[in-house]
Amino acid sequence: MNTFVYNGNPARVIFGSGTVSRLGEEADRLGVKRLLVLSTPEQEAQAREIAAHLGARVAGTYAKAQMHTPVEVTADAMQTVEQLGADAVVSIGGGSTTGLGKAIAFRTDLPQIVVPTTYAGSEATPILGETEAGRKVTKSDPRILPEVIVYDVDLTLTLPLSLSVTSGINAVAHAVEALYAAEANPIVSMMAQEGISAITRALPLIQTDPQDRAARADALYGAWLCGVCLGSVGMALHHKLCHTLGGMFNLPHAPMHTAVLPHAVAYNRDAAPEAMARLSKALGGGDPAIALYDLADRLGATMSLKDLGMPPDGVEAAVEQAMSNAYWNPRPLERAALKELLERANTGERPTGD
């Protein structure tokens, strides 16, 4: 008998094509009338276009969301929330915008509607990572979980290949860690395997034809499943390392996750054989660390942290911070092995085999 505990997070998911047309009815269902629309500066025009479906319910727009959710940006956004008397937030974009919406909701308990335009998957979690003074700290709270997620496959058709790949692999990382989390259970593992399989079979098809609607739908579906996995169980080495690197060096979020994931999997390979067997099956067989590296590399991802902006002394500093912040992982943290992991990720070397 497999004894386990499973906690399901409540969320309303609207999935399909043209679903942004339902934003107004979702706002009405929540009983909100003054929504603040959030985006990054780069996506402001797209966010305004999508928000038009809300009509007069839009109280204003805040287009200053940033990567890694800096607390100073949240403080600035909070002033806009108060000035406009907003009674809900609508986050339109990727993980940066979703993070800002979560940060506001954590402080105010305002309802959130999220319209993802990438495969980040963070919209499906009650987890918030915030950066302050060079450190990224995560917290989990029911207030952080969005009330409604509107997935519209149409919005992903123009997502550039490079971002499709890295946000997709970032989503895969959520499910990979769920397979060997301390709270792992058969329900989440089933979703994790399905999510990983959906994304990794979709990405090569998207590379061949970015307008492949079936592949885009698979990738978005997989991203949602992977996000649910991360929101249902804990994190381990991969996410903690990426939070360390992101907070210290402000490396680009999804590309950083893509470069680190194969090496984190290699680090934990022998300590989590059942999880690795599931992961190998989801990836189509073989060594999962090498399969992940080869897939990302073949799809054109940057596999070197150095090429993403890691400073020359970054490895030593990151190891020091990671070792000072103890957390659960299937394999205990070992300074020398952790340094080797980051050095390989820094230079972009392929992981070693079994």
Coordinates of C-alpha atoms in Angstrom, one line a residue:
M1 CA 0.0 0.0 0.0
N2 CA 1.3 3.5 -0.9
T3 CA 0.5 5.8 2.0
F4 CA 0.4 9.5 0.9
V5 CA -1.1 12.9 1.5
Y6 CA -2.5 15.0 -1.4
N7 CA -3.7 18.6 -1.2
G8 CA -5.5 19.9 -4.2
N9 CA -5.4 23.7 -4.7
P10 CA -8.7 25.3 -5.7
A11 CA -8.5 27.2 -9.0
R12 CA -10.8 27.9 -12.0
V13 CA -9.1 27.2 -15.3
I14 CA -10.5 28.3 -18.7
F15 CA -8.6 26.6 -21.5
G16 CA -9.1 26.8 -25.2
S17 CA -9.0 29.1 -28.2
G18 CA -10.4 32.7 -28.0
T19 CA -11.0 32.3 -24.3
V20 CA -9.9 35.9 -23.5
S21 CA -13.3 36.9 -24.8
R22 CA -14.6 35.5 -21.5
L23 CA -12.7 37.9 -19.3
G24 CA -15.7 40.1 -18.7
E25 CA -17.9 37.2 -17.5
E26 CA -15.1 35.9 -15.2
A27 CA -14.8 39.4 -13.6
D28 CA -18.5 39.5 -13.1
R29 CA -18.5 36.0 -11.6
L30 CA -15.9 37.2 -9.1
G31 CA -18.0 40.3 -8.4
V32 CA -15.2 42.8 -9.2
K33 CA -15.6 46.1 -11.0
R34 CA -12.3 48.0 -10.8
L35 CA -9.5 45.8 -12.2
L36 CA -5.9 46.8 -12.4
V37 CA -4.2 45.3 -15.5
L38 CA -0.5 44.3 -15.0
S39 CA 2.2 43.7 -17.6
T40 CA 5.8 44.2 -18.3
P41 CA 6.8 47.3 -20.3
E42 CA 7.4 45.1 -23.4
Q43 CA 3.9 43.7 -23.3
E44 CA 1.9 46.8 -22.4
A45 CA 0.3 47.1 -25.8
Q46 CA -0.7 43.5 -25.9
A47 CA -2.0 43.7 -22.4
R48 CA -4.2 46.7 -23.2
E49 CA -5.5 44.9 -26.3
I50 CA -6.5 41.8 -24.3
A51 CA -7.9 43.9 -21.4
A52 CA -10.3 45.6 -23.9
H53 CA -12.5 42.5 -23.3
L54 CA -13.0 43.8 -19.7
G55 CA -14.5 47.1 -21.0
A56 CA -15.3 49.7 -18.4
R57 CA -14.2 47.3 -15.6
V58 CA -10.6 48.3 -16.2
A59 CA -9.5 50.9 -13.6
G60 CA -6.0 51.3 -15.0
T61 CA -2.8 49.7 -16.2
Y62 CA 0.5 49.1 -14.4
A63 CA 3.2 48.1 -16.9
K64 CA 6.3 47.9 -14.8
A65 CA 6.5 44.2 -13.8
Q66 CA 10.1 42.9 -13.6
M67 CA 11.9 39.6 -13.5
H68 CA 12.3 38.0 -10.1
T69 CA 9.6 40.3 -8.5
P70 CA 11.7 43.0 -6.8
V71 CA 10.0 44.3 -3.7
E72 CA 10.5 47.9 -4.7
V73 CA 8.5 47.3 -7.8
T74 CA 5.7 45.8 -5.8
A75 CA 5.7 48.7 -3.4
D76 CA 5.3 51.1 -6.4
A77 CA 2.5 49.0 -7.8
M78 CA 0.8 49.0 -4.4
Q79 CA 0.5 52.8 -4.6
T80 CA -1.3 52.4 -7.9
V81 CA -3.7 49.8 -6.4
E82 CA -4.6 52.3 -3.6
Q83 CA -4.9 55.3 -5.8
L84 CA -7.2 53.6 -8.2
G85 CA -9.2 51.7 -5.6
A86 CA -8.6 48.5 -7.5
D87 CA -10.7 45.5 -6.3
A88 CA -8.8 42.9 -8.4
V89 CA -5.7 42.4 -10.6
V90 CA -5.4 41.0 -14.1
S91 CA -1.9 39.7 -14.9
I92 CA -1.3 39.4 -18.6
G93 CA 2.1 37.9 -19.7
G94 CA 4.7 35.5 -18.3
G95 CA 6.2 34.8 -14.9
S96 CA 7.3 38.3 -14.2
T97 CA 3.8 39.7 -14.5
T98 CA 2.2 36.8 -12.7
G99 CA 4.7 37.3 -9.8
L100 CA 3.7 40.9 -9.4
G101 CA 0.1 40.0 -9.3
K102 CA 0.8 37.4 -6.7
A103 CA 2.8 39.9 -4.6
I104 CA -0.1 42.3 -4.6
A105 CA -2.6 39.6 -3.7
F106 CA -0.4 38.5 -0.9
R107 CA -0.4 41.9 0.6
T108 CA -4.1 42.8 -0.1
D109 CA -5.9 39.5 -0.7
L110 CA -7.4 41.0 -3.9
P111 CA -8.7 38.4 -6.4
Q112 CA -6.4 37.6 -9.4
I113 CA -7.2 36.7 -12.9
V114 CA -4.1 35.5 -14.9
V115 CA -3.8 35.4 -18.7
P116 CA -0.5 33.5 -19.4
T117 CA 1.3 34.3 -22.7
T118 CA 4.2 31.9 -22.0
Y119 CA 4.6 28.4 -20.6
A120 CA 5.9 29.6 -17.2
G121 CA 3.3 27.7 -15.2
S122 CA 3.7 29.8 -12.1
E123 CA 0.1 31.0 -12.4
A124 CA -1.0 27.6 -11.1
T125 CA 0.9 27.8 -7.8
P126 CA 0.4 29.5 -4.4
I127 CA 4.1 30.2 -4.3
L128 CA 5.7 33.7 -4.5
G129 CA 9.4 34.4 -5.0
E130 CA 10.5 38.0 -4.2
T131 CA 13.9 39.6 -4.5
E132 CA 15.2 42.1 -2.0
A133 CA 18.9 43.2 -1.5
G134 CA 20.2 40.4 -3.8
R135 CA 18.3 37.5 -2.2
K136 CA 15.3 35.8 -3.6
V137 CA 12.9 34.5 -0.9
T138 CA 9.9 32.3 -1.5
K139 CA 6.7 32.0 0.5
S140 CA 3.5 30.0 0.1
D141 CA 0.1 31.2 1.1
P142 CA -3.5 30.6 0.0
R143 CA -3.8 34.4 -0.9
I144 CA -1.1 33.9 -3.5
L145 CA -3.0 31.4 -5.6
P146 CA -4.9 33.1 -8.5
E147 CA -8.7 32.6 -8.5
V148 CA -9.0 32.3 -12.3
I149 CA -6.5 31.3 -15.1
V150 CA -7.5 32.0 -18.6
Y151 CA -5.4 30.0 -21.0
D152 CA -5.8 31.1 -24.6
V153 CA -3.8 29.1 -27.1
D154 CA -4.1 31.9 -29.6
L155 CA -1.9 34.1 -27.5
T156 CA 1.0 31.7 -27.8
L157 CA 1.1 31.4 -31.6
T158 CA 3.4 34.4 -31.8
L159 CA 5.6 33.5 -28.8
P160 CA 9.2 33.5 -30.2
L161 CA 10.9 30.1 -30.4
S162 CA 13.6 31.0 -28.0
L163 CA 11.1 32.0 -25.3
S164 CA 8.8 29.0 -26.1
V165 CA 11.8 26.7 -25.5
T166 CA 13.1 28.2 -22.3
S167 CA 9.7 28.9 -20.7
G168 CA 8.7 25.3 -21.6
I169 CA 11.8 23.8 -20.0
N170 CA 11.2 26.1 -17.0
A171 CA 7.8 24.5 -16.7
V172 CA 9.3 21.1 -17.0
A173 CA 11.5 21.9 -14.1
H174 CA 8.4 22.3 -11.9
A175 CA 7.3 18.8 -12.6
V176 CA 10.8 17.2 -12.4
E177 CA 11.2 18.4 -8.8
A178 CA 7.7 17.3 -8.0
L179 CA 8.7 13.7 -8.9
Y180 CA 11.2 13.6 -6.1
A181 CA 9.8 16.2 -3.6
A182 CA 9.6 15.2 0.0
E183 CA 5.8 15.4 -0.3
A184 CA 5.7 13.4 -3.6
N185 CA 2.5 11.4 -4.1
P186 CA 1.1 9.2 -6.9
I187 CA -1.5 11.8 -8.0
V188 CA 1.1 14.6 -8.5
S189 CA 3.6 12.2 -10.1
M190 CA 1.0 11.2 -12.6
M191 CA 0.4 14.8 -13.5
A192 CA 4.1 15.5 -13.6
Q193 CA 4.8 12.7 -16.0
E194 CA 2.0 13.8 -18.3
G195 CA 3.0 17.5 -18.1
I196 CA 6.7 16.7 -19.0
S197 CA 5.7 14.5 -21.8
A198 CA 3.2 17.0 -23.3
I199 CA 5.8 19.9 -23.3
T200 CA 8.8 17.9 -24.5
R201 CA 6.9 16.4 -27.4
A202 CA 5.4 19.8 -28.3
L203 CA 8.6 21.9 -28.4
P204 CA 10.3 20.2 -31.4
L205 CA 7.0 20.5 -33.3
I206 CA 6.9 24.2 -32.5
Q207 CA 10.5 24.6 -33.7
T208 CA 9.4 23.1 -37.0
D209 CA 6.2 25.1 -37.2
P210 CA 5.6 27.9 -34.7
Q211 CA 2.0 28.0 -35.9
D212 CA 1.2 24.4 -35.1
R213 CA -1.9 24.9 -33.0
A214 CA -2.0 21.3 -31.7
A215 CA 1.6 21.6 -30.5
R216 CA 1.0 25.0 -28.9
A217 CA -2.1 23.5 -27.1
D218 CA 0.0 20.6 -25.8
A219 CA 2.7 22.9 -24.5
L220 CA 0.2 25.2 -22.7
Y221 CA -1.6 22.2 -21.3
G222 CA 1.7 20.7 -20.1
A223 CA 2.7 24.0 -18.5
W224 CA -0.5 24.1 -16.5
L225 CA 0.0 20.6 -15.3
C226 CA 3.6 21.3 -14.4
G227 CA 2.5 24.4 -12.5
V228 CA -0.1 22.4 -10.5
C229 CA 2.7 20.0 -9.5
L230 CA 4.9 22.7 -8.2
G231 CA 2.0 24.2 -6.3
S232 CA 1.0 20.9 -4.7
V233 CA 4.4 19.7 -3.3
G234 CA 7.7 21.2 -2.2
M235 CA 10.8 22.3 -4.1
A236 CA 14.3 20.9 -4.0
L237 CA 17.8 21.6 -5.3
H238 CA 17.0 22.9 -8.8
H239 CA 14.6 25.7 -7.7
K240 CA 16.7 26.7 -4.7
L241 CA 19.7 27.0 -6.9
C242 CA 17.8 29.1 -9.4
H243 CA 16.4 31.3 -6.7
T244 CA 20.0 31.8 -5.4
L245 CA 21.3 32.7 -8.9
G246 CA 18.4 34.8 -9.8
G247 CA 18.5 36.8 -6.6
M248 CA 22.2 37.3 -6.6
F249 CA 22.9 38.0 -10.3
N250 CA 19.5 38.8 -11.8
L251 CA 20.0 36.2 -14.5
P252 CA 17.2 35.8 -17.0
H253 CA 14.7 33.5 -15.3
A254 CA 13.6 30.9 -17.9
P255 CA 17.0 30.6 -19.7
M256 CA 18.7 30.1 -16.3
H257 CA 16.3 27.3 -15.3
T258 CA 16.9 25.7 -18.7
A259 CA 20.7 25.8 -18.2
V260 CA 20.6 24.5 -14.6
L261 CA 17.9 21.7 -14.8
P262 CA 20.0 18.9 -16.5
H263 CA 22.8 19.3 -14.0
A264 CA 20.4 19.3 -11.0
V265 CA 18.8 16.1 -12.4
A266 CA 22.3 14.6 -12.7
Y267 CA 23.1 15.6 -9.1
N268 CA 19.9 13.8 -7.8
R269 CA 19.9 10.9 -10.3
D270 CA 21.2 8.1 -8.0
A271 CA 19.2 9.4 -4.9
A272 CA 15.8 9.2 -6.6
P273 CA 15.7 6.2 -8.9
E274 CA 11.9 5.9 -9.0
A275 CA 11.5 9.6 -10.0
M276 CA 14.2 9.2 -12.6
A277 CA 12.5 6.2 -14.1
R278 CA 9.3 8.2 -14.5
L279 CA 11.2 11.1 -15.9
S280 CA 13.0 8.9 -18.4
K281 CA 9.7 7.5 -19.6
A282 CA 8.2 11.0 -20.0
L283 CA 11.3 12.0 -22.1
G284 CA 11.1 9.0 -24.3
G285 CA 13.9 6.9 -22.6
G286 CA 17.5 7.2 -21.8
D287 CA 19.4 9.1 -19.1
P288 CA 17.0 11.9 -18.2
A289 CA 19.8 14.5 -17.4
I290 CA 21.4 14.0 -20.8
A291 CA 18.0 13.8 -22.5
L292 CA 17.0 17.2 -21.1
Y293 CA 20.3 18.8 -22.0
D294 CA 20.3 17.4 -25.5
L295 CA 16.7 18.5 -26.1
A296 CA 17.3 22.1 -24.9
D297 CA 20.6 22.3 -26.8
R298 CA 19.0 20.9 -30.0
L299 CA 16.2 23.5 -29.7
G300 CA 18.8 26.3 -29.6
A301 CA 18.7 27.2 -25.9
T302 CA 21.8 28.9 -24.3
M303 CA 23.2 26.2 -22.0
S304 CA 25.9 28.3 -20.3
L305 CA 25.2 30.5 -17.3
K306 CA 28.3 32.5 -18.2
D307 CA 26.7 33.4 -21.5
L308 CA 23.6 34.5 -19.6
G309 CA 25.5 37.0 -17.5
M310 CA 27.0 34.9 -14.6
P311 CA 30.0 36.9 -13.2
P312 CA 33.5 35.3 -13.1
D313 CA 33.3 34.7 -9.3
G314 CA 29.6 33.7 -9.4
V315 CA 30.1 30.0 -8.8
E316 CA 31.9 30.3 -5.5
A317 CA 29.5 33.0 -4.2
A318 CA 26.4 30.9 -5.2
V319 CA 27.8 27.8 -3.6
E320 CA 28.5 29.7 -0.4
Q321 CA 24.9 31.1 -0.3
A322 CA 23.3 27.8 -1.2
M323 CA 25.3 25.9 1.5
S324 CA 24.3 28.5 4.1
N325 CA 20.6 28.0 3.4
A326 CA 19.8 24.4 4.2
Y327 CA 16.8 22.8 2.5
W328 CA 15.5 19.3 1.7
N329 CA 16.8 17.5 -1.3
P330 CA 16.9 13.7 -2.1
R331 CA 20.7 13.9 -2.0
P332 CA 22.3 15.9 0.7
L333 CA 24.1 19.1 -0.3
E334 CA 27.8 18.5 -0.7
R335 CA 30.0 21.5 -1.3
A336 CA 32.4 19.9 -3.8
A337 CA 29.6 18.3 -5.8
L338 CA 27.6 21.5 -5.8
K339 CA 30.5 23.4 -7.1
E340 CA 31.0 20.9 -9.8
L341 CA 27.3 21.1 -10.8
L342 CA 27.5 24.9 -11.1
E343 CA 30.8 24.9 -12.9
R344 CA 29.3 22.6 -15.5
A345 CA 26.2 24.8 -15.8
N346 CA 28.4 27.9 -16.0
T347 CA 30.4 26.6 -18.9
G348 CA 27.5 24.8 -20.6
E349 CA 29.1 21.3 -20.5
R350 CA 26.9 18.3 -21.1
P351 CA 26.1 16.4 -17.8
T352 CA 28.0 13.2 -17.2
G353 CA 26.3 9.9 -17.7
D354 CA 25.4 7.3 -15.1

